[in-house]
PDB file of C-alpha atoms in Angstrom:
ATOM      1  CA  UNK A 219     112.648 -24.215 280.870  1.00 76.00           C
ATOM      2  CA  UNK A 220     108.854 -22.848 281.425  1.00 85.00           C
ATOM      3  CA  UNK A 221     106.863 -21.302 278.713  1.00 90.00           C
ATOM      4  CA  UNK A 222     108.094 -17.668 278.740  1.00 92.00           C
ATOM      5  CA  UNK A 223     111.879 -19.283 277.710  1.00 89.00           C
ATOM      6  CA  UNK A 224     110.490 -21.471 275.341  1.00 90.00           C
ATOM      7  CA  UNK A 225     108.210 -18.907 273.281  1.00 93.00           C
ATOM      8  CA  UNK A 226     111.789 -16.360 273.565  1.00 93.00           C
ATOM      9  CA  UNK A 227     113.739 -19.769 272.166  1.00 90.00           C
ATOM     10  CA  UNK A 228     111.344 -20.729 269.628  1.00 92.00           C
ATOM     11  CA  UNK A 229     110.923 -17.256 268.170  1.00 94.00           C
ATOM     12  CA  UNK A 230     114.423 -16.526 267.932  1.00 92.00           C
ATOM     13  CA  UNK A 231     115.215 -19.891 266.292  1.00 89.00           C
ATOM     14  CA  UNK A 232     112.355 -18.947 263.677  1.00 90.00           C
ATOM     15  CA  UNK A 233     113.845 -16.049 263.152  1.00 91.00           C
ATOM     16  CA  UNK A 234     111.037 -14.163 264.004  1.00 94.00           C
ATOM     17  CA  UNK A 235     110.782 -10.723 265.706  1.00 95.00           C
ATOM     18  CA  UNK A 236     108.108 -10.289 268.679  1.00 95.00           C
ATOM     19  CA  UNK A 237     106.546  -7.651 265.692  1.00 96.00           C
ATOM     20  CA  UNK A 238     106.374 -10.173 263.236  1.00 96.00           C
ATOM     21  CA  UNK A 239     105.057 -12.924 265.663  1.00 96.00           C
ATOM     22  CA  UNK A 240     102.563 -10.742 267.244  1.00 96.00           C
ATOM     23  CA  UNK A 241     100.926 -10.357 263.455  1.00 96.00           C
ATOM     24  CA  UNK A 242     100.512 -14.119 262.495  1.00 95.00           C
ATOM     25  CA  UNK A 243      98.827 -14.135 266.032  1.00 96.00           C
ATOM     26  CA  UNK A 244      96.839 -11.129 265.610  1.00 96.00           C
ATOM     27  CA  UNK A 245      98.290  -9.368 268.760  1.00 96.00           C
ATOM     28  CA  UNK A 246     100.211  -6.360 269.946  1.00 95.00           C
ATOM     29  CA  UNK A 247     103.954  -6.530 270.398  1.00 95.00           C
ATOM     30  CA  UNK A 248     103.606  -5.754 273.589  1.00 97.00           C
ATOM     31  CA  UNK A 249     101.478  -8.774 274.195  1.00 96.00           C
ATOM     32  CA  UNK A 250     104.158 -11.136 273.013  1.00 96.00           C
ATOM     33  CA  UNK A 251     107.206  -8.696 275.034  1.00 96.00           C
ATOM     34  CA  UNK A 252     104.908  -9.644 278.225  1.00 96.00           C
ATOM     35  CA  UNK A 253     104.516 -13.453 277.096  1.00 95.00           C
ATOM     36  CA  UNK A 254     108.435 -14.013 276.660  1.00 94.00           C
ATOM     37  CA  UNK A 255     108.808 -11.566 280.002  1.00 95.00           C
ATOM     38  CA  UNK A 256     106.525 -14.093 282.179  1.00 92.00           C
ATOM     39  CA  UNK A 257     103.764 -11.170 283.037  1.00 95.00           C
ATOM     40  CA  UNK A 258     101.331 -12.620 281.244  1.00 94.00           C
ATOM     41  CA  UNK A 259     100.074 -16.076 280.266  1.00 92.00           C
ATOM     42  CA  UNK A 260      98.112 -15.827 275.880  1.00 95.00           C
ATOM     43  CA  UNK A 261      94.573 -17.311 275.955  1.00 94.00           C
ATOM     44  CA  UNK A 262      94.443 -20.791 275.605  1.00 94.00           C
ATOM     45  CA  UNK A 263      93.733 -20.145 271.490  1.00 96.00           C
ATOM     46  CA  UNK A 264      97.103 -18.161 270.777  1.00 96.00           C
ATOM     47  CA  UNK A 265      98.636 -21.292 272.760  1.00 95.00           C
ATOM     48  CA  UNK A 266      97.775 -23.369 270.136  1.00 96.00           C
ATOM     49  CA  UNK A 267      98.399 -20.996 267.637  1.00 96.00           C
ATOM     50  CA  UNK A 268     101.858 -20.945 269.093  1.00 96.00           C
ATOM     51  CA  UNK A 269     102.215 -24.326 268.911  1.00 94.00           C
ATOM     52  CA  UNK A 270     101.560 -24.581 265.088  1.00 95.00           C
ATOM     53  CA  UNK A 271     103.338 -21.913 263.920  1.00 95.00           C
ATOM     54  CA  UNK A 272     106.567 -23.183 265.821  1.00 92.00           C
ATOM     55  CA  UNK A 273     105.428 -26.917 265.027  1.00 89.00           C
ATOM     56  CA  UNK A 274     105.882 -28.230 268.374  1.00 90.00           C
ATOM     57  CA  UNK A 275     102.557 -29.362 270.377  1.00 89.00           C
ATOM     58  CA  UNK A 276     100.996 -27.372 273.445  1.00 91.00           C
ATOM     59  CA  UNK A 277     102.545 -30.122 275.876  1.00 86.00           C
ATOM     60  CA  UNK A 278     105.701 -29.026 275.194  1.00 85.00           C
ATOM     61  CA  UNK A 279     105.134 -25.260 275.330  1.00 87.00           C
ATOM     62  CA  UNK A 280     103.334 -25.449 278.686  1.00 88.00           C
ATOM     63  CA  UNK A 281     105.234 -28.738 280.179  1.00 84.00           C
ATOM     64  CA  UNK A 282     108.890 -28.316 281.450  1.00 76.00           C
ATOM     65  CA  UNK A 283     110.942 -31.194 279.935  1.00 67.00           C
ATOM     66  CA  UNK A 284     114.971 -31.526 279.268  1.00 63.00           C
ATOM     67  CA  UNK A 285     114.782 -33.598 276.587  1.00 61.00           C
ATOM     68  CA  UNK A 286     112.952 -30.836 274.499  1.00 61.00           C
ATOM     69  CA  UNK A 287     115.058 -27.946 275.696  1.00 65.00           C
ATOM     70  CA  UNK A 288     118.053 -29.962 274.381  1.00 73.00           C
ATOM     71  CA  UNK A 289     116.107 -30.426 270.906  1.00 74.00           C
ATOM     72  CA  UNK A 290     115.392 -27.003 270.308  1.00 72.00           C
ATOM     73  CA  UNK A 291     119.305 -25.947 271.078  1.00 78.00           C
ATOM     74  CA  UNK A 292     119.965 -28.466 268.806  1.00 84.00           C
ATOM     75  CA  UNK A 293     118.510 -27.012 266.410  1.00 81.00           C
ATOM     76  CA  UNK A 294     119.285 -23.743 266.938  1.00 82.00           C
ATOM     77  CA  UNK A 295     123.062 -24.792 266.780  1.00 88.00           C
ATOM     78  CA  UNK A 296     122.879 -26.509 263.327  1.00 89.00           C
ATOM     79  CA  UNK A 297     121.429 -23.214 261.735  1.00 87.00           C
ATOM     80  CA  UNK A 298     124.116 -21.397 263.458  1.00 90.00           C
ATOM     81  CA  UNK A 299     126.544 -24.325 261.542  1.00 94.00           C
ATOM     82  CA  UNK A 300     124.541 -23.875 258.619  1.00 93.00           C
ATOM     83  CA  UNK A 301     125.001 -19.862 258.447  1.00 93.00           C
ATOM     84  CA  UNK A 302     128.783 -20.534 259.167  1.00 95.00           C
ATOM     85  CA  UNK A 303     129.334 -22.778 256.227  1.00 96.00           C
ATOM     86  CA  UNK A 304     127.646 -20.760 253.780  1.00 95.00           C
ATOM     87  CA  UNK A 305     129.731 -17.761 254.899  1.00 96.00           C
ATOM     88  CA  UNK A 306     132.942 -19.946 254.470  1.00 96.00           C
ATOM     89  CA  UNK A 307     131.656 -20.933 251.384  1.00 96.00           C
ATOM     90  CA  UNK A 308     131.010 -17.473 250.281  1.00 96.00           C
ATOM     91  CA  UNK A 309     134.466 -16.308 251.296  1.00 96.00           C
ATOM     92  CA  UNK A 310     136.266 -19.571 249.582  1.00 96.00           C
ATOM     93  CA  UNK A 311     134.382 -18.310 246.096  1.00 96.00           C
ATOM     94  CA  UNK A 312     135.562 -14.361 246.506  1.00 96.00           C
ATOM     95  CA  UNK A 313     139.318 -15.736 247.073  1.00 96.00           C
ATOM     96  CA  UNK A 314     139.249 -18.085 243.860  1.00 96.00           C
ATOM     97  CA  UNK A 315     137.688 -15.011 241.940  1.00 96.00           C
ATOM     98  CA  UNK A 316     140.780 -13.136 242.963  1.00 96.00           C
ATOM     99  CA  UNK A 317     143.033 -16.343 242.350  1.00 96.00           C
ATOM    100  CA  UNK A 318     141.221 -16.354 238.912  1.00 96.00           C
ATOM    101  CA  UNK A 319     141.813 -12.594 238.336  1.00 96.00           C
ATOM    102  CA  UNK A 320     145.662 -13.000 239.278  1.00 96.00           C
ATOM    103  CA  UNK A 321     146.091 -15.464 236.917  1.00 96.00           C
ATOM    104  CA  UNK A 322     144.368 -13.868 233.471  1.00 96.00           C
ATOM    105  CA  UNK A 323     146.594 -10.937 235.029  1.00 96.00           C
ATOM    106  CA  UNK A 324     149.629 -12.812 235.087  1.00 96.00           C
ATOM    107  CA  UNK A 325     148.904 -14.026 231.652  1.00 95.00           C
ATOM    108  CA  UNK A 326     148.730 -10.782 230.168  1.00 95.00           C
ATOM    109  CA  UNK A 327     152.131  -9.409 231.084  1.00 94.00           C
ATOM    110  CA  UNK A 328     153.359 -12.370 229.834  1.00 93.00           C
ATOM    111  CA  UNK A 329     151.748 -12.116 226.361  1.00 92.00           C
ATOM    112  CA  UNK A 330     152.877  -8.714 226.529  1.00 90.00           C
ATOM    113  CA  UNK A 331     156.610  -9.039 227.203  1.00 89.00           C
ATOM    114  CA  UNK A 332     156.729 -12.214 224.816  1.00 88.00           C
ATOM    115  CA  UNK A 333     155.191 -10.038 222.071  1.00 83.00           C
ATOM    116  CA  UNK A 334     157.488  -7.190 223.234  1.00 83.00           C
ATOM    117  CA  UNK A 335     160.993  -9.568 223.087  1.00 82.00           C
ATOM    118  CA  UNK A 336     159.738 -11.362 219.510  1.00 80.00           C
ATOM    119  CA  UNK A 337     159.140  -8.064 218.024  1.00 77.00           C
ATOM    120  CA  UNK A 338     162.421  -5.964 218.702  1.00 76.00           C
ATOM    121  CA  UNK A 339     164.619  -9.313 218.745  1.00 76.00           C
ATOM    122  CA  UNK A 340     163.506 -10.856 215.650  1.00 71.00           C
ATOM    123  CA  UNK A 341     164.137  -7.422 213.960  1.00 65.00           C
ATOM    124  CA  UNK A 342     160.882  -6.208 212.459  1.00 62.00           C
ATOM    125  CA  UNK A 343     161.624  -2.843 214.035  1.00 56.00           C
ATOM    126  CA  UNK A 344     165.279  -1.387 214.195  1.00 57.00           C
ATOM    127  CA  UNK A 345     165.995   0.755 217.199  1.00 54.00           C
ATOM    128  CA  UNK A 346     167.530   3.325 215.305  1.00 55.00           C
ATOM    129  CA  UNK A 347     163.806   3.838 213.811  1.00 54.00           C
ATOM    130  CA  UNK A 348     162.207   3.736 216.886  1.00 54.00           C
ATOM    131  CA  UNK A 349     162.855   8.061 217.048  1.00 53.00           C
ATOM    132  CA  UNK A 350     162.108   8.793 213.334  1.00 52.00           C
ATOM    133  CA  UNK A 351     158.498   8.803 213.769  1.00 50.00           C
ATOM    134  CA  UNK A 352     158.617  11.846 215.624  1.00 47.00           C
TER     135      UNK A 352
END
């Protein structure tokens, strides 16, 4: 991977658009769009600005190397986990809310209908006076 790959990698696993990169840099966004494009190389000073803002060293932005290439995936691919679980997580909460909702639900009809069956069965209203209050 050569540098305009790795800047495009880095910023994306920052989360970072080329606007809001450009601004900690003190750039245009077109600067950074030609940077990650390979037409043009930042000054040696936004290299190392680079390199501390992403917190990886100027060897590995301007050396080619597997081993880093595989550690930034890496990382990209346990955020990617991380946003997954939390979404699952988020989802597993709005299904016990409705489980919860069921259930005081459920609970109410049967309050009602025991209330209902105690109070005509056990007498203390007669059918036949159910019509005289009208």
């Amino acid at each position: 991977m050569d540098f305009p790959e790795k800047l495009l990698t880095l910023r994306k696993a920052k989360d970072l658009t080329q606007e809001q990169l450009a601004e900690k840099l003190g750039v245009s966004r077109q600067s950074v769009s030609k940077w990650e494009s390979g037409q043009a190389t930042p000054e040696l000073e936004k290299i190392v600005s680079l390199s501390a803002i992403f917190d990886v060293t100027t060897d590995y932005l301007l050396k080619s190397s597997e081993i880093d290439d595989l550690s930034v995936k890496t990382e990209m691919l346990e955020k990617q986990q991380q946003a997954i679980l939390a979404k699952e997580q988020k989802q597993q909460q709005v299904v016990s809310c409705v489980m919860y909702t069921f259930v005081v639900y459920l609970v109410f009809l049967a309050v009602c209908f025991i209330g209902h069956y105690l109070f005509f069965s056990l007498g203390l209203v007669k059918s036949s006076n159910i019509g005289s209050f009208y």
